[in-house]
Coordinates of C-alpha atoms in Angstrom, one line a residue:
M28 CA -87.0 117.4 119.7
L29 CA -86.6 117.4 115.8
Q30 CA -86.6 113.6 115.7
T31 CA -89.8 113.5 117.7
L32 CA -91.5 116.0 115.5
I33 CA -90.5 114.2 112.3
K34 CA -91.8 110.9 113.7
S35 CA -95.1 112.6 114.5
T36 CA -95.6 113.3 110.8
E37 CA -95.5 109.6 109.7
G38 CA -99.2 109.7 108.8
H39 CA -98.8 112.8 106.8
R40 CA -95.8 111.4 104.9
L41 CA -97.8 108.2 104.1
Q42 CA -100.5 110.4 102.6
L43 CA -97.9 112.2 100.5
F44 CA -96.5 108.8 99.3
I45 CA -99.9 107.6 98.2
L46 CA -100.7 110.8 96.4
S47 CA -97.3 110.8 94.7
L48 CA -97.8 107.2 93.5
F49 CA -101.0 108.1 91.7
I50 CA -99.5 111.4 90.4
N51 CA -96.6 109.5 88.8
L52 CA -98.9 106.9 87.3
L53 CA -101.0 109.7 85.8
L54 CA -97.9 111.5 84.4
L55 CA -97.7 108.6 82.0
T56 CA -101.0 109.7 80.5
P57 CA -99.4 111.5 77.5
S58 CA -97.3 108.4 76.6
W59 CA -100.4 106.2 76.9
Y60 CA -102.4 108.6 74.7
M61 CA -99.8 108.7 72.0
L62 CA -99.7 104.9 71.9
E63 CA -103.5 104.7 71.7
V64 CA -103.6 107.3 68.9
Y65 CA -100.9 105.4 66.9
D66 CA -102.3 102.0 67.5
R67 CA -106.1 102.5 67.5
V68 CA -107.0 105.7 65.8
I69 CA -104.4 105.8 62.9
N70 CA -105.0 102.1 62.1
S71 CA -108.8 102.2 62.4
Q72 CA -109.4 105.7 61.1
N73 CA -112.2 106.0 63.7
H74 CA -113.0 109.5 64.7
R75 CA -115.3 108.4 67.5
T76 CA -112.4 106.5 69.1
L77 CA -110.2 109.6 68.9
L78 CA -113.0 111.7 70.5
M79 CA -113.5 109.3 73.4
L80 CA -109.8 108.9 74.0
S81 CA -109.4 112.7 74.0
I82 CA -112.2 113.2 76.5
F83 CA -110.8 110.5 78.8
V84 CA -107.3 112.0 78.6
V85 CA -108.7 115.4 79.5
F86 CA -110.4 113.8 82.5
L87 CA -107.2 112.2 83.6
Y88 CA -105.4 115.5 83.3
L89 CA -108.0 117.1 85.5
V90 CA -107.5 114.3 88.1
L91 CA -103.7 114.8 87.8
E92 CA -104.0 118.5 88.5
M93 CA -106.4 118.0 91.4
L94 CA -104.0 115.5 93.0
E95 CA -101.0 117.8 92.4
W96 CA -103.0 120.6 94.1
I97 CA -103.9 118.3 97.0
R98 CA -100.3 117.3 97.4
S99 CA -99.2 120.9 97.3
L100 CA -101.7 121.7 100.1
S101 CA -100.6 118.7 102.1
M102 CA -96.9 119.8 101.8
Q103 CA -97.8 123.3 102.8
E104 CA -99.8 122.0 105.8
L105 CA -96.8 119.9 106.8
A106 CA -94.5 122.9 106.6
T107 CA -96.9 125.0 108.6
R108 CA -97.2 122.4 111.3
F109 CA -93.4 122.1 111.4
N110 CA -93.2 125.9 111.7
L111 CA -95.9 126.3 114.4
N112 CA -94.5 123.4 116.5
L113 CA -91.0 124.7 116.6
Y114 CA -91.3 128.5 116.6
S115 CA -92.3 128.8 120.2
K116 CA -89.6 126.2 121.2
V117 CA -87.0 128.1 119.3
F118 CA -88.0 131.4 121.0
D119 CA -87.8 129.7 124.4
K120 CA -84.4 128.2 123.7
I121 CA -82.9 131.4 122.3
F122 CA -84.1 133.1 125.5
Q123 CA -82.4 130.4 127.6
A124 CA -79.2 130.8 125.5
R125 CA -79.2 134.6 126.0
V126 CA -79.6 134.5 129.7
S127 CA -76.9 131.9 130.1
Q128 CA -74.6 134.0 127.9
S129 CA -74.2 131.1 125.4
P130 CA -72.8 131.8 122.0
F131 CA -75.8 129.9 120.6
G132 CA -78.2 132.7 121.7
S133 CA -78.7 134.1 118.2
P134 CA -81.9 134.7 116.3
Q135 CA -80.2 132.7 113.5
A136 CA -82.3 129.8 114.6
F137 CA -85.5 131.6 113.3
A138 CA -83.8 132.1 109.9
D139 CA -82.8 128.4 109.9
L140 CA -86.4 127.5 110.6
H141 CA -87.7 129.7 107.8
T142 CA -85.1 128.1 105.4
V143 CA -86.3 124.6 106.3
E144 CA -89.9 125.6 105.8
D145 CA -89.2 127.2 102.4
M146 CA -87.5 123.9 101.3
M147 CA -90.5 121.9 102.4
N148 CA -92.7 124.0 100.1
S149 CA -90.2 123.8 97.2
P150 CA -90.1 121.6 94.1
A151 CA -86.9 120.0 95.6
V152 CA -89.0 118.0 98.1
T153 CA -91.5 117.0 95.3
A154 CA -88.5 115.7 93.3
L155 CA -87.2 113.7 96.3
I156 CA -90.6 112.1 96.8
D157 CA -90.9 111.2 93.1
I158 CA -87.5 109.5 92.9
P159 CA -88.7 106.1 94.1
F160 CA -91.4 106.1 91.4
C161 CA -88.8 106.2 88.6
I162 CA -88.9 102.5 88.9
I163 CA -92.2 102.5 87.1
T164 CA -90.5 104.2 84.1
F165 CA -87.7 101.7 84.2
I166 CA -90.1 98.8 84.2
L167 CA -91.8 100.2 81.1
L168 CA -88.5 100.7 79.4
S169 CA -87.5 97.1 80.1
A170 CA -90.8 96.0 78.6
I171 CA -89.8 97.7 75.4
D172 CA -86.2 96.4 75.4
M173 CA -83.7 95.7 78.1
N174 CA -81.0 97.7 76.3
L175 CA -83.0 100.8 76.8
L176 CA -83.3 100.1 80.5
F177 CA -79.5 99.6 80.8
L178 CA -78.9 102.9 79.0
S179 CA -81.3 104.8 81.3
V180 CA -79.9 103.2 84.4
I181 CA -76.4 104.3 83.4
A182 CA -77.5 107.9 82.8
A183 CA -79.5 107.9 86.1
A184 CA -76.4 106.5 87.9
A185 CA -74.2 109.2 86.4
M186 CA -76.6 112.0 87.5
A187 CA -76.9 110.4 90.9
L188 CA -73.1 110.5 91.1
I189 CA -73.0 114.2 90.2
T190 CA -75.7 114.8 92.9
F191 CA -73.6 113.0 95.4
A192 CA -70.6 115.1 94.4
N193 CA -72.6 118.2 94.9
H194 CA -73.5 117.0 98.4
R195 CA -70.0 115.8 99.2
F196 CA -67.9 118.7 97.9
V197 CA -70.2 121.7 97.6
L198 CA -72.1 121.3 101.0
P199 CA -68.9 121.9 103.1
L200 CA -68.1 125.1 101.1
L201 CA -71.7 126.3 101.5
T202 CA -71.5 125.6 105.2
Q203 CA -68.3 127.6 105.5
S204 CA -69.7 130.5 103.5
N205 CA -72.8 130.6 105.7
Q206 CA -70.6 130.6 108.8
S207 CA -68.5 133.4 107.4
W208 CA -71.6 135.4 106.5
M209 CA -73.0 135.1 110.0
G210 CA -69.7 136.1 111.5
S211 CA -69.6 139.2 109.3
Q212 CA -73.2 140.1 110.3
R213 CA -72.4 139.6 114.0
Y214 CA -69.4 141.8 113.6
L215 CA -71.4 144.5 111.8
N216 CA -74.3 144.4 114.3
N217 CA -72.0 144.6 117.3
H218 CA -70.2 147.6 116.0
L219 CA -73.3 149.4 114.8
K220 CA -74.4 149.5 118.5
N221 CA -71.4 151.8 119.1
A222 CA -71.8 154.0 116.0
E223 CA -71.3 157.2 118.0
V224 CA -68.0 156.1 119.5
I225 CA -66.7 154.8 116.1
K226 CA -67.6 158.1 114.3
S227 CA -66.4 160.5 117.0
M228 CA -63.0 158.8 117.4
G229 CA -62.3 158.3 113.7
M230 CA -62.4 154.5 113.8
L231 CA -64.8 154.0 110.9
D232 CA -62.2 153.2 108.2
R233 CA -60.4 150.6 110.4
I234 CA -63.7 149.0 111.5
Q235 CA -64.9 148.9 107.9
E236 CA -61.6 147.4 106.7
K237 CA -62.0 144.5 109.2
W238 CA -65.7 144.0 108.1
N239 CA -64.6 144.0 104.4
A240 CA -62.1 141.3 105.1
K241 CA -64.8 139.1 106.8
H242 CA -67.3 139.8 104.1
S243 CA -64.7 139.1 101.3
Q244 CA -64.1 135.7 102.9
F245 CA -67.8 134.9 102.6
I246 CA -68.0 136.2 99.0
G247 CA -64.9 134.1 98.0
Q248 CA -66.3 130.9 99.6
Q249 CA -69.7 131.4 98.1
A250 CA -68.1 132.0 94.6
V251 CA -66.2 128.7 94.8
A252 CA -69.3 126.8 95.9
S253 CA -71.4 128.4 93.1
F254 CA -68.7 127.6 90.5
R255 CA -68.5 124.0 91.4
A256 CA -72.2 123.7 91.6
S257 CA -72.7 125.3 88.2
Q258 CA -70.1 122.8 86.7
N259 CA -72.1 119.9 88.1
M260 CA -75.4 121.5 86.8
A261 CA -73.9 121.9 83.3
L262 CA -72.7 118.3 83.3
S263 CA -76.1 117.1 84.4
K264 CA -77.8 118.9 81.6
F265 CA -75.4 117.4 79.2
I266 CA -76.1 113.9 80.4
Q267 CA -79.9 114.6 80.2
L268 CA -79.7 115.8 76.6
L269 CA -77.3 113.1 75.6
Q270 CA -79.5 110.4 77.2
G271 CA -82.6 111.6 75.4
S272 CA -80.9 111.5 72.0
A273 CA -79.1 108.2 72.8
I274 CA -82.3 106.4 73.8
L275 CA -84.0 107.7 70.6
G276 CA -81.0 106.6 68.5
L277 CA -80.8 103.2 70.2
A278 CA -84.5 102.6 69.9
C279 CA -84.3 103.5 66.2
W280 CA -81.4 101.0 65.7
L281 CA -83.3 98.3 67.6
T282 CA -86.4 99.0 65.4
L283 CA -84.3 98.7 62.2
Q284 CA -83.0 95.4 63.7
G285 CA -86.6 94.2 64.1
K286 CA -86.2 93.9 67.9
I287 CA -88.8 96.6 68.7
P288 CA -92.2 96.1 67.1
Q289 CA -94.6 99.0 66.2
G290 CA -91.7 101.0 64.9
G291 CA -92.1 104.7 65.4
S292 CA -94.6 104.8 68.3
L293 CA -92.5 102.7 70.7
M294 CA -89.3 104.5 69.6
I295 CA -90.8 107.9 70.5
L296 CA -92.3 106.4 73.7
A297 CA -88.9 105.2 74.8
S298 CA -87.4 108.6 74.3
I299 CA -90.2 110.2 76.4
L300 CA -89.8 107.6 79.2
G301 CA -86.1 108.1 79.2
G302 CA -86.5 111.8 79.9
R303 CA -89.1 111.1 82.5
A304 CA -86.8 108.8 84.4
L305 CA -84.2 111.6 84.8
A306 CA -86.7 114.4 85.5
P307 CA -86.7 114.1 89.4
I308 CA -82.9 114.0 89.6
M309 CA -82.7 117.0 87.3
M310 CA -85.2 118.8 89.4
I311 CA -83.0 118.2 92.5
M312 CA -80.0 119.5 90.7
T313 CA -81.9 122.6 89.7
H314 CA -82.8 123.3 93.3
W315 CA -79.6 122.1 94.8
R316 CA -79.0 125.4 96.7
T317 CA -82.5 125.2 98.3
Y318 CA -81.8 121.7 99.5
L319 CA -78.2 122.3 100.7
N320 CA -79.2 125.5 102.5
A321 CA -82.0 123.6 104.3
K322 CA -79.6 120.8 105.2
V323 CA -77.1 123.2 106.7
S324 CA -80.0 125.0 108.6
L325 CA -81.4 121.7 109.8
G326 CA -78.0 120.7 111.1
R327 CA -77.7 124.0 113.0
L328 CA -81.2 123.5 114.5
Q329 CA -80.3 120.0 115.7
E330 CA -77.2 121.3 117.3
F331 CA -79.1 124.2 118.8
F332 CA -81.8 121.9 120.3
S333 CA -79.2 119.5 121.7
K334 CA -77.5 122.4 123.6
F335 CA -80.7 123.3 125.3
P336 CA -82.9 120.2 126.1
D337 CA -86.5 120.7 127.2
K338 CA -86.9 121.2 130.9
A339 CA -88.9 118.7 132.8
D340 CA -92.3 119.7 134.0
T341 CA -92.1 121.3 137.4
M342 CA -94.5 120.8 140.3
A343 CA -96.7 123.7 141.4
L344 CA -95.4 125.2 144.7
P345 CA -97.1 127.4 147.3
P346 CA -96.4 131.2 147.1
P347 CA -93.0 132.0 148.6
E348 CA -92.6 133.9 151.8
G349 CA -89.1 135.1 151.0
Q350 CA -86.5 133.0 152.9
L351 CA -83.4 132.8 150.8
T352 CA -80.6 130.2 151.3
L353 CA -77.3 129.8 149.4
E354 CA -75.3 126.6 149.9
Q355 CA -71.7 126.6 148.5
V356 CA -72.7 128.2 145.2
F357 CA -70.2 128.0 142.4
F358 CA -70.5 129.4 138.9
M359 CA -68.2 129.1 135.8
S360 CA -69.0 131.1 132.7
P361 CA -69.7 128.8 129.6
L362 CA -67.3 131.0 127.7
S363 CA -64.4 130.3 130.1
Q364 CA -63.2 128.0 132.9
L365 CA -62.8 130.7 135.5
K366 CA -64.8 130.6 138.7
I367 CA -66.8 133.8 138.8
I368 CA -68.6 132.8 142.0
N369 CA -66.6 130.6 144.3
G370 CA -68.3 128.9 147.3
V371 CA -70.8 131.6 148.4
S372 CA -73.1 130.6 151.3
F373 CA -75.5 132.7 153.4
N374 CA -79.0 132.7 154.8
L375 CA -81.5 135.6 154.6
A376 CA -84.6 135.3 156.7
T377 CA -88.1 136.3 155.5
G378 CA -88.3 140.1 155.5
G379 CA -84.6 140.5 155.9
S380 CA -82.4 142.8 153.8
L381 CA -78.8 142.6 152.5
A382 CA -76.4 145.0 150.9
V383 CA -73.9 143.4 148.5
V384 CA -70.8 145.5 147.9
G385 CA -67.5 144.9 146.3
P386 CA -65.0 146.1 143.6
T387 CA -65.7 146.0 139.9
A388 CA -65.7 142.5 138.4
S389 CA -66.1 140.8 141.8
G390 CA -69.1 138.8 140.6
K391 CA -71.9 140.8 142.1
T392 CA -74.1 141.0 139.0
T393 CA -73.5 137.3 138.2
L394 CA -74.5 136.4 141.8
A395 CA -77.7 138.5 141.3
K396 CA -78.6 136.4 138.1
L397 CA -77.9 133.2 140.0
I398 CA -80.1 134.3 143.0
M399 CA -82.9 135.3 140.6
G400 CA -82.8 131.9 138.9
V401 CA -81.9 133.4 135.5
V402 CA -78.9 131.1 135.1
P403 CA -78.2 127.8 136.8
A404 CA -75.4 127.5 139.3
T405 CA -72.4 125.3 138.3
G406 CA -72.5 123.8 141.8
G407 CA -74.3 124.3 145.1
K408 CA -77.9 125.2 145.8
I409 CA -79.9 128.4 145.8
K410 CA -83.2 128.0 147.6
L411 CA -86.2 130.2 148.1
D412 CA -88.4 128.8 150.9
G413 CA -86.5 125.6 150.6
A414 CA -87.1 125.1 146.9
D415 CA -84.5 125.3 144.1
I416 CA -85.2 128.7 142.6
F417 CA -83.8 127.8 139.2
Q418 CA -86.2 124.8 138.9
W419 CA -89.2 126.9 140.1
N420 CA -91.7 127.6 137.4
K421 CA -91.0 131.2 136.5
D422 CA -94.5 131.8 135.2
Q423 CA -95.7 131.1 138.8
L424 CA -92.8 132.6 140.7
G425 CA -92.5 135.8 138.7
N426 CA -95.6 137.4 140.4
F427 CA -93.9 137.1 143.8
I428 CA -90.4 138.5 143.0
G429 CA -89.1 141.8 141.8
Y430 CA -85.8 142.3 139.9
L431 CA -84.1 145.5 138.8
P432 CA -81.1 144.6 136.6
Q433 CA -78.1 146.8 136.3
G434 CA -79.2 148.3 133.0
G435 CA -82.8 148.8 134.1
E436 CA -83.9 147.5 130.8
L437 CA -87.4 148.6 129.5
F438 CA -89.4 147.4 126.5
D439 CA -91.4 148.9 123.7
G440 CA -94.8 149.7 125.1
T441 CA -96.5 152.1 127.4
V442 CA -95.4 153.3 130.9
G443 CA -98.2 151.3 132.5
Q444 CA -97.4 148.1 130.5
N445 CA -93.7 148.3 131.6
I446 CA -94.5 148.8 135.2
A447 CA -97.2 146.1 135.2
R448 CA -94.8 143.6 133.5
F449 CA -97.1 143.5 130.4
G450 CA -99.8 141.8 132.3
E451 CA -103.3 143.0 133.0
L452 CA -103.2 146.5 134.3
N453 CA -104.1 146.8 138.0
M454 CA -104.6 150.6 138.3
E455 CA -104.5 150.5 142.1
A456 CA -101.1 148.6 142.1
L457 CA -99.8 150.9 139.3
H458 CA -100.6 154.1 141.3
E459 CA -99.0 152.6 144.4
A460 CA -95.8 151.6 142.6
A461 CA -95.6 155.0 141.0
S462 CA -96.2 156.8 144.3
V463 CA -93.6 154.9 146.2
T464 CA -90.9 155.4 143.5
G465 CA -91.7 159.1 143.1
L466 CA -93.1 158.7 139.5
T467 CA -96.6 160.2 140.1
D468 CA -95.8 163.8 139.3
F469 CA -93.8 162.8 136.2
I470 CA -96.6 160.5 134.9
E471 CA -99.1 163.3 135.3
T472 CA -97.1 165.4 132.9
L473 CA -97.3 162.7 130.2
P474 CA -99.8 163.2 127.4
E475 CA -101.5 159.9 128.0
K476 CA -100.5 159.2 131.6
F477 CA -99.8 155.5 132.0
D478 CA -100.8 154.9 128.4
T479 CA -97.9 157.0 127.0
A480 CA -95.6 155.0 124.8
I481 CA -91.9 155.1 125.8
G482 CA -90.4 153.7 122.6
E483 CA -88.0 150.8 122.2
D484 CA -85.7 150.4 125.2
G485 CA -87.5 153.4 126.8
T486 CA -85.9 155.7 124.2
F487 CA -88.3 158.6 125.0
L488 CA -87.3 158.7 128.7
S489 CA -84.1 160.0 130.3
S490 CA -81.8 157.5 132.0
G491 CA -83.1 158.5 135.5
Q492 CA -86.7 158.1 134.4
R493 CA -86.0 154.7 132.9
Q494 CA -84.3 153.7 136.2
R495 CA -87.4 154.7 138.2
V496 CA -89.8 153.0 135.9
A497 CA -87.8 149.8 136.2
L498 CA -87.8 150.3 140.0
A499 CA -91.6 150.6 140.0
R500 CA -91.8 147.5 137.9
A501 CA -89.7 145.6 140.5
I502 CA -92.1 146.4 143.4
Y503 CA -95.3 146.2 141.4
G504 CA -97.9 143.9 142.9
G505 CA -96.2 143.6 146.3
P506 CA -93.5 140.9 145.7
K507 CA -92.2 138.8 148.5
F508 CA -88.5 139.0 147.4
V509 CA -86.8 141.9 145.6
L510 CA -83.3 142.2 144.2
L511 CA -82.0 145.6 143.0
D512 CA -78.7 145.7 141.1
E513 CA -77.2 149.2 141.3
P514 CA -80.7 150.9 141.6
N515 CA -79.2 154.4 142.0
A516 CA -76.7 154.2 139.2
N517 CA -78.6 156.8 137.1
L518 CA -80.5 158.6 139.8
D519 CA -80.2 162.3 140.9
E520 CA -80.8 163.5 144.4
A521 CA -84.6 163.3 144.0
G522 CA -84.2 159.8 142.7
D523 CA -82.0 158.8 145.6
E524 CA -84.7 160.0 148.0
A525 CA -87.3 157.9 146.0
L526 CA -85.0 154.9 146.3
L527 CA -84.7 155.3 150.1
K528 CA -88.5 155.7 150.3
T529 CA -88.9 152.5 148.3
L530 CA -86.6 150.6 150.6
A531 CA -88.5 151.8 153.6
Y532 CA -91.8 150.7 151.9
L533 CA -90.4 147.2 151.2
K534 CA -89.2 146.9 154.8
G535 CA -92.7 147.9 156.0
K536 CA -94.2 145.2 153.8
K537 CA -91.7 142.6 155.3
T538 CA -90.3 142.0 151.8
T539 CA -86.9 140.2 151.6
V540 CA -84.6 142.6 149.9
I541 CA -81.1 142.4 148.4
V542 CA -79.4 145.6 147.0
I543 CA -76.2 145.6 145.1
T544 CA -74.8 149.1 145.6
H545 CA -71.8 151.4 146.1
R546 CA -73.7 154.2 147.7
P547 CA -73.1 154.5 151.4
N548 CA -76.5 156.3 152.0
V549 CA -78.3 153.1 151.0
L550 CA -76.4 150.9 153.5
S551 CA -78.2 152.4 156.5
M552 CA -81.5 151.1 155.2
L553 CA -80.3 147.4 155.0
E554 CA -79.8 145.1 158.0
H555 CA -77.0 143.0 156.7
M556 CA -74.0 143.6 154.5
M557 CA -71.8 141.3 152.4
I558 CA -68.5 142.2 150.8
L559 CA -67.8 140.1 147.7
I560 CA -64.2 140.0 146.3
E561 CA -63.2 137.7 143.4
G562 CA -66.4 135.7 143.7
Q563 CA -65.9 135.0 147.4
I564 CA -67.4 136.4 150.6
Y565 CA -64.8 138.6 152.3
K566 CA -67.1 139.9 155.0
F567 CA -70.7 139.1 156.0
G568 CA -72.8 140.3 159.0
P569 CA -75.0 143.1 160.4
T570 CA -74.3 146.2 158.4
Q571 CA -73.0 148.3 161.2
D572 CA -70.7 145.5 162.5
V573 CA -69.1 145.1 159.0
L574 CA -68.7 148.8 158.6
N575 CA -67.0 149.0 162.1
E576 CA -64.6 146.2 161.1
L577 CA -63.7 148.1 157.9
N578 CA -63.3 151.4 159.8
P579 CA -62.3 150.6 163.4
Q580 CA -62.4 153.6 165.7
K581 CA -59.0 154.8 166.6

């Protein structure tokens, strides 16, 4: 992905190269002006020549500033294009990572993208572009005297060696400190979610002590990296100052030896050119942290994209009818090598219904995610109407399925937006979903009815209300297949009645339904029953038959 994007900017990079060539040539204007003043104006005592030279120099300065401005805009455009092309991709891949429970599912990728974009707009990139044009300065120095060239090359090589040392020895330290910082932030964020538990049970001091240890590790690594980098920076400045004076002294000695004509003018010109030769390298050293941070971020982005390659385009399929088939489905968590789902196979006809029961940690919720195509199976096939549900285009399939996850998660927005899945509001479908799930009376009490905001995660609603809104969302629009994971976990008696009414409604619509539940009152509404233990099917069949096997009449 990143390599493709970088390759697509070849034309842009050529434009920057050409602009930089002319900019570096025009940066020699002050040196040329000084020579002309010494050679032409001082010798000829001609005021008109001085005036014309000064006007021409002002024109060249204007051209230089215009080209610098154009290059700055071009670099900004390149950074913006990089940003726009990758932000939606990063969002999609973070989403993939989160649903697959991958440790890479962190918003850090957005911060990395921002870091790279900042670097592309910084003087560090300009300095990198300008380095090849130092050869122009070296050619001019060689034209004055080869000894001046040798001295400048030695100084440039010394500074290049320091830059390499920064890269070789400081970059690993900076990478470690960034990893330590992210670790401490993850630890802090994870524990802030449980602030009530921490405070009520007197755990704050111990939690803070562990966080202090993680944060101190980051501070220590960062301090070592900064110390070494500052040493290299001080040495670079020393070499730059020494080189400027050394070239001036050498040029003076060569002038006294008669090896450099025109005395003072070429002597001063050599000193200016020597400083110009080291300017890009010094600029890189000044902005070393920007460059190194961007390099670390780019490395993380490349690793992130390699973990989640782009999906191939999927072919459009006809709307599903709701026939579900599982064929020897296996699943192992990416965080372990344990089989959470182990060889599950069954068939559910269109309009059929199934209750999935089992003890805690038997794999019920994982099976639900696999059936909904949220995560890919490690082995086997899950088919809806004969098509692999994971490969099915979710933008197309989403309108025909309903899903109520165990937590019944809601999103910041209005009641209507959450029920309508943040699509265009179909008021008839909204009222139908609200009526079936018993929400109508509650919505009538809200100040703005369906347009009432519920806050982030449905904060303004009770747990039972959130559950019913999520249930209404699952059946909104008349889906062909619905999966409910513990739909009555937070429901009271009235909520239970609304759930039974919802199941009867889905049965009347010939909707294929799977319900993960522990409540016996729900079982009577479902045709088939499956008992899942340790990721394997223990019992499967008509609900009453399975119940009779479990509780045979004596």
